Amino acid sequence: MDPQTNIYQPFPVRILRTLPQIAEHRLFQLQMEDGGSWERFGHQPGQFIEVSIFGKGEAPISISSPPTRPDVLEICVRRTGNLTNALFELEKGSRLHVRGPYGRGFPVEKLKGRNLLLVAGGLGLAPLRSLLLYVLDRRDEFGDLTLMYGTNNPDNVLFKYELLSFFDRSDIRYFYSVDRDQEGIWKQYVGVVTGLFDQAELSTSDTCAVLCGPPIMYRFVLEKLLALGFSKENIYMSLERMMKCGVGKCGHCAIGEMYCCMDGPVFNYTEIEHIKEAI
Ligand SMILES: Cc1cc2nc3c(=O)[nH]c(=O)nc-3n(C[C@H](O)[C@H](O)[C@H](O)COP(=O)(O)OP(=O)(O)OC[C@H]3O[C@@H](n4cnc5c(N)ncnc54)[C@H](O)[C@@H]3O)c2cc1C
Ligand code: FES
């Protein structure tokens, strides 16, 4: 089945490769059943899919790879419950189903030509990576690129080798932090991710900030961005909510009058600042 025929219908895919990340987290590379390109899937950075395994369940998972790399579709999964446990039991070549792509992703067209500040916390790097790699693949279409990534300790750094590879590039500024470093092995900043703002000299007026991480990170990063003079219109964030249908039917993901699955998961700050339960 061609995914473009009916985006509500799950279609079969196969696991091409699984790459261990950190404890209980794996990157799955998915291949179309006919081995074809994912270009016809038509996904945008920041969108998600519903992943299902018959008899086990279904869960929304962010697409972690950009449309500029259409050979495989990558998802980075944390083992938490029914579906993800079953997914971790599958081997290379196994069949599962996906439907999508769903949701409003990052506003790529609006971000073109702008300086970008990408701020990720923990597993938030998984969806943000789709935008990060997109920008790196089309580097001349964007202005300065700054990445801030924070996680709780040095053992929990996702996409470690990719992050290390940026050391060899001059077209991205990167700042990495860990909350704690009990063994004293971390060479970069130790402290919460907001501490990285004191190291990066950001030009605030022409920069768009894109955030992806836990709600607690949003609270402090937003405070910092506004104090630095970022305009609210230039701040975007991806929100995670309990989702079931993924297509605006079940009401599980309501935020105020909006549905996170359809109106988000990416929102401009001005759209949600007045909704108390949003963050
Ligand atoms: C838009 C979106 C994108 C997501 N992207 C990813 C991703 O890229 N990688 C990834 O690993 N996970 C992602 N998730 C979270 C994932 O969908 C949930 O963890 C899901 O519950 C896993 O299904 P399960 O059947 O394995 O777990 P379940 O058996 O459903 O639940 C396991 C446990 O997690 C709790 N839980 C369920 N949903 C959430 C949630 N949204 N937040 C916090 N706790 C929850 C349950 O209450 C339960 O305690 C995303 C969620 C959304 C809404
Ligand atoms: S998940 Fe069902 S309405 Fe959003």
XYZ file of C-alpha atoms and ligand atoms in Angstrom:
336
model
C 0.000 0.000 0.000
C 1.219 3.471 -0.806
C 1.181 5.654 2.360
C -0.120 8.559 0.317
C -3.340 6.712 -0.511
C -4.828 6.951 2.957
C -2.880 8.510 5.818
C -5.325 7.040 8.377
C -4.546 3.466 7.408
C -1.526 1.710 8.925
C 0.897 0.374 6.325
C 3.609 -2.239 6.777
C 7.276 -1.390 7.210
C 10.322 -3.430 8.135
C 13.128 -2.829 10.594
C 16.282 -2.307 8.585
C 18.563 -1.741 11.578
C 18.349 -1.082 15.314
C 21.089 1.027 16.839
C 21.468 1.066 20.615
C 21.601 4.559 22.051
C 21.629 4.782 25.842
C 20.024 2.449 28.400
C 16.424 1.657 27.365
C 16.666 3.861 24.241
C 17.125 2.627 20.687
C 17.185 4.131 17.239
C 15.116 2.129 14.756
C 15.698 2.537 11.049
C 12.532 1.679 9.180
C 12.288 0.705 5.567
C 9.249 0.733 3.294
C 8.115 -2.852 2.743
C 8.925 -2.536 -0.972
C 12.331 -1.036 -0.125
C 11.377 2.247 -1.814
C 12.135 5.822 -0.818
C 10.279 7.569 2.018
C 9.989 10.620 -0.218
C 6.371 9.691 -1.061
C 5.599 9.705 2.691
C 5.943 13.493 2.543
C 6.892 14.068 6.184
C 8.189 17.338 7.608
C 10.657 17.832 10.490
C 8.769 17.724 13.808
C 5.922 15.455 12.686
C 5.108 12.106 14.288
C 3.811 8.692 13.306
C 1.609 6.152 15.064
C 3.579 2.915 15.390
C 1.646 -0.323 15.897
C 2.356 -3.977 16.481
C -0.636 -6.310 16.162
C -1.827 -7.574 19.528
C 0.472 -5.224 21.435
C -0.796 -1.721 20.811
C -0.041 1.570 19.173
C 1.885 4.691 20.251
C 2.785 8.083 18.814
C 6.499 8.403 18.109
C 8.336 11.394 16.660
C 10.111 11.087 13.369
C 13.764 11.627 14.115
C 15.180 11.776 10.595
C 14.723 14.587 8.073
C 12.950 14.322 4.711
C 16.288 15.193 3.118
C 17.437 11.618 3.941
C 14.584 9.546 2.457
C 16.254 6.104 2.351
C 15.135 5.249 5.878
C 12.757 6.673 8.476
C 14.368 6.868 11.909
C 12.626 6.813 15.277
C 14.356 6.986 18.650
C 12.366 5.072 21.238
C 12.459 4.846 25.009
C 11.161 1.558 26.385
C 8.234 2.477 28.639
C 5.276 0.108 28.211
C 3.270 -2.229 25.990
C 4.149 -1.065 22.511
C 7.721 -0.022 23.155
C 8.522 -3.262 25.030
C 7.211 -5.244 22.069
C 9.190 -3.066 19.651
C 12.421 -3.780 21.546
C 11.780 -7.540 21.095
C 11.677 -7.231 17.286
C 14.699 -8.058 15.201
C 16.127 -6.810 11.948
C 13.689 -7.588 9.130
C 10.640 -7.720 11.429
C 7.399 -6.257 10.196
C 5.391 -3.589 12.000
C 2.899 -0.936 10.951
C 2.913 2.820 10.922
C 0.394 5.502 9.975
C 0.991 9.169 9.399
C 2.783 11.505 9.082
C 0.739 13.517 11.548
C 0.699 16.897 13.186
C 2.138 20.296 12.454
C 5.909 20.135 12.370
C 8.487 22.886 12.696
C 7.739 25.893 10.454
C 10.646 25.179 8.133
C 9.664 27.728 5.500
C 9.389 30.524 8.089
C 12.740 29.536 9.580
C 14.553 29.811 6.269
C 17.002 32.705 6.192
C 16.812 33.149 9.972
C 19.423 32.481 12.652
C 18.394 29.432 14.655
C 18.811 28.477 18.265
C 17.787 24.860 18.877
C 17.443 23.869 22.534
C 16.859 20.221 23.436
C 16.586 18.380 26.721
C 16.815 14.579 27.104
C 14.689 12.651 24.610
C 13.589 16.015 23.163
C 16.627 15.713 20.913
C 14.818 12.932 19.001
C 12.214 15.166 17.294
C 14.527 18.175 17.186
C 17.113 16.088 15.324
C 14.815 15.965 12.300
C 15.072 19.756 12.070
C 18.754 19.866 13.001
C 19.744 17.438 10.220
C 17.410 19.166 7.775
C 19.160 22.492 8.423
C 22.601 20.876 8.142
C 21.596 19.238 4.843
C 20.397 22.581 3.462
C 22.870 24.703 5.316
C 22.921 27.640 2.897
C 19.161 28.211 3.300
C 19.510 29.182 6.980
C 21.498 31.719 9.009
C 23.673 30.970 12.038
C 22.924 27.679 13.761
C 23.354 27.156 17.497
C 22.516 23.916 19.275
C 22.122 23.568 23.042
C 21.561 20.078 24.403
C 21.248 19.147 28.030
C 20.761 15.792 29.685
C 20.975 14.528 33.242
C 24.364 12.769 33.209
C 27.155 11.779 30.766
C 25.718 8.249 30.348
C 22.494 9.637 28.935
C 23.711 11.602 25.939
C 21.640 10.636 22.887
C 23.156 10.608 19.392
C 26.585 10.935 21.001
C 28.637 10.337 17.847
C 26.567 12.749 15.820
C 27.033 15.428 18.479
C 30.775 14.716 18.555
C 30.966 15.034 14.770
C 29.965 18.700 15.072
C 33.383 19.359 16.630
C 34.739 19.147 13.051
C 32.257 21.630 11.592
C 32.458 25.395 11.573
C 28.856 25.978 10.475
C 27.219 25.017 13.754
C 27.853 26.260 17.297
C 27.135 23.603 19.906
C 26.871 23.746 23.680
C 26.311 20.583 25.677
C 25.489 20.217 29.359
C 24.843 17.522 31.936
C 23.044 18.208 35.207
C 25.447 16.032 37.207
C 28.875 14.517 36.569
C 29.681 12.362 39.573
C 32.692 10.709 37.934
C 34.194 13.979 36.729
C 34.430 12.839 33.070
C 32.373 15.564 31.392
C 34.524 18.064 29.501
C 31.778 20.599 28.862
C 29.310 22.475 31.038
C 27.952 20.851 34.210
C 24.621 22.307 35.284
C 21.150 22.775 33.872
C 20.756 23.647 30.210
C 19.908 27.306 30.910
C 23.491 27.752 32.150
C 24.585 27.397 28.509
C 23.045 30.771 27.687
C 25.837 32.441 29.657
C 28.390 30.858 27.291
C 26.686 31.527 23.964
C 26.624 35.065 22.683
C 23.297 35.153 20.894
C 22.005 37.905 18.679
C 18.425 37.890 19.882
C 16.548 40.169 17.500
C 16.966 38.064 14.350
C 17.064 34.602 15.911
C 14.280 32.019 16.132
C 14.405 29.657 19.097
C 13.066 26.126 18.795
C 12.635 24.116 21.999
C 12.077 20.437 22.554
C 12.268 18.833 25.965
C 10.476 18.286 29.251
C 8.027 20.921 30.593
C 10.397 21.956 33.383
C 13.017 22.851 30.774
C 10.487 24.967 28.883
C 9.673 27.011 31.957
C 13.267 28.011 32.620
C 14.377 28.341 29.000
C 11.382 30.552 28.174
C 12.219 32.780 31.136
C 15.782 33.067 29.861
C 14.786 33.754 26.242
C 12.340 36.497 27.208
C 14.888 38.063 29.566
C 17.408 38.087 26.694
C 14.920 39.956 24.513
C 13.632 37.189 22.229
C 10.219 38.103 20.871
C 7.481 35.583 21.636
C 6.709 35.278 17.915
C 10.212 33.906 17.407
C 9.846 31.051 19.904
C 8.547 27.623 18.869
C 8.166 24.518 20.996
C 7.074 20.931 20.545
C 4.606 19.719 23.182
C 3.972 16.131 24.168
C 0.552 15.021 25.337
C -1.124 11.689 25.960
C -2.371 10.789 22.501
C -4.496 7.976 21.178
C -5.915 8.525 17.702
C -3.386 11.115 16.524
C -5.944 12.567 14.131
C -8.210 14.862 16.172
C -10.988 12.362 16.968
C -10.546 11.078 20.546
C -9.905 14.319 22.446
C -7.097 12.822 24.580
C -4.585 15.493 23.629
C -6.661 18.648 24.138
C -4.808 21.816 25.135
C -7.363 24.548 25.698
C -9.392 24.607 22.491
C -6.679 22.948 20.445
C -5.648 19.378 19.835
C -1.954 18.721 20.226
C -2.066 16.027 17.519
C -3.557 18.300 14.853
C -2.735 21.889 15.867
C 0.692 20.802 17.178
C 2.799 19.154 18.378
C 4.796 22.242 17.371
C 3.334 25.536 18.582
C 4.432 29.124 18.442
C 4.718 30.486 21.986
C 2.052 33.144 21.280
C -0.480 30.368 20.583
C -0.137 28.695 23.968
C 1.178 31.296 26.429
C -2.362 31.999 27.696
C -3.195 28.292 28.206
C -2.284 27.419 31.768
C -1.965 23.662 31.304
C 0.059 23.916 28.079
C 3.462 23.755 29.765
C 3.691 13.518 19.674
C 4.416 12.499 20.509
C 5.686 12.113 20.138
C 6.368 11.149 20.886
N 7.614 10.786 20.482
C 8.270 9.830 21.144
C 9.562 9.408 20.701
O 10.114 9.928 19.718
N 10.165 8.422 21.400
C 9.586 7.842 22.506
O 10.193 6.930 23.081
N 8.387 8.224 22.961
C 7.703 9.201 22.306
N 6.470 9.593 22.743
C 5.912 9.002 23.956
C 5.267 7.642 23.683
O 4.217 7.772 22.761
C 4.727 7.083 25.011
O 5.797 6.820 25.890
C 3.863 5.839 24.822
O 3.052 5.689 25.946
C 4.636 4.551 24.671
O 3.703 3.519 24.465
P 3.758 2.136 25.254
O 2.604 1.329 24.769
O 5.121 1.558 25.119
O 3.585 2.582 26.749
P 2.210 2.525 27.625
O 1.974 1.112 27.969
O 1.147 3.289 26.935
O 2.606 3.445 28.863
C 3.802 3.314 29.608
C 3.870 4.356 30.714
O 4.140 5.664 30.182
C 3.107 6.562 30.579
N 2.898 7.463 29.451
C 2.162 7.218 28.351
N 2.227 8.270 27.495
C 3.008 9.199 28.066
C 3.462 10.512 27.682
N 3.116 11.085 26.503
N 4.289 11.190 28.529
C 4.657 10.642 29.694
N 4.236 9.416 30.118
C 3.444 8.693 29.315
C 1.926 5.731 30.907
O 1.078 6.402 31.826
C 2.600 4.500 31.513
O 2.951 4.719 32.838
C 5.769 10.565 22.039
C 4.480 10.975 22.414
C 3.823 11.927 21.672
C 2.463 12.355 22.089
S -4.867 12.116 19.991
Fe -6.975 11.911 19.612
S -7.594 13.971 19.426
Fe -5.456 14.125 19.553
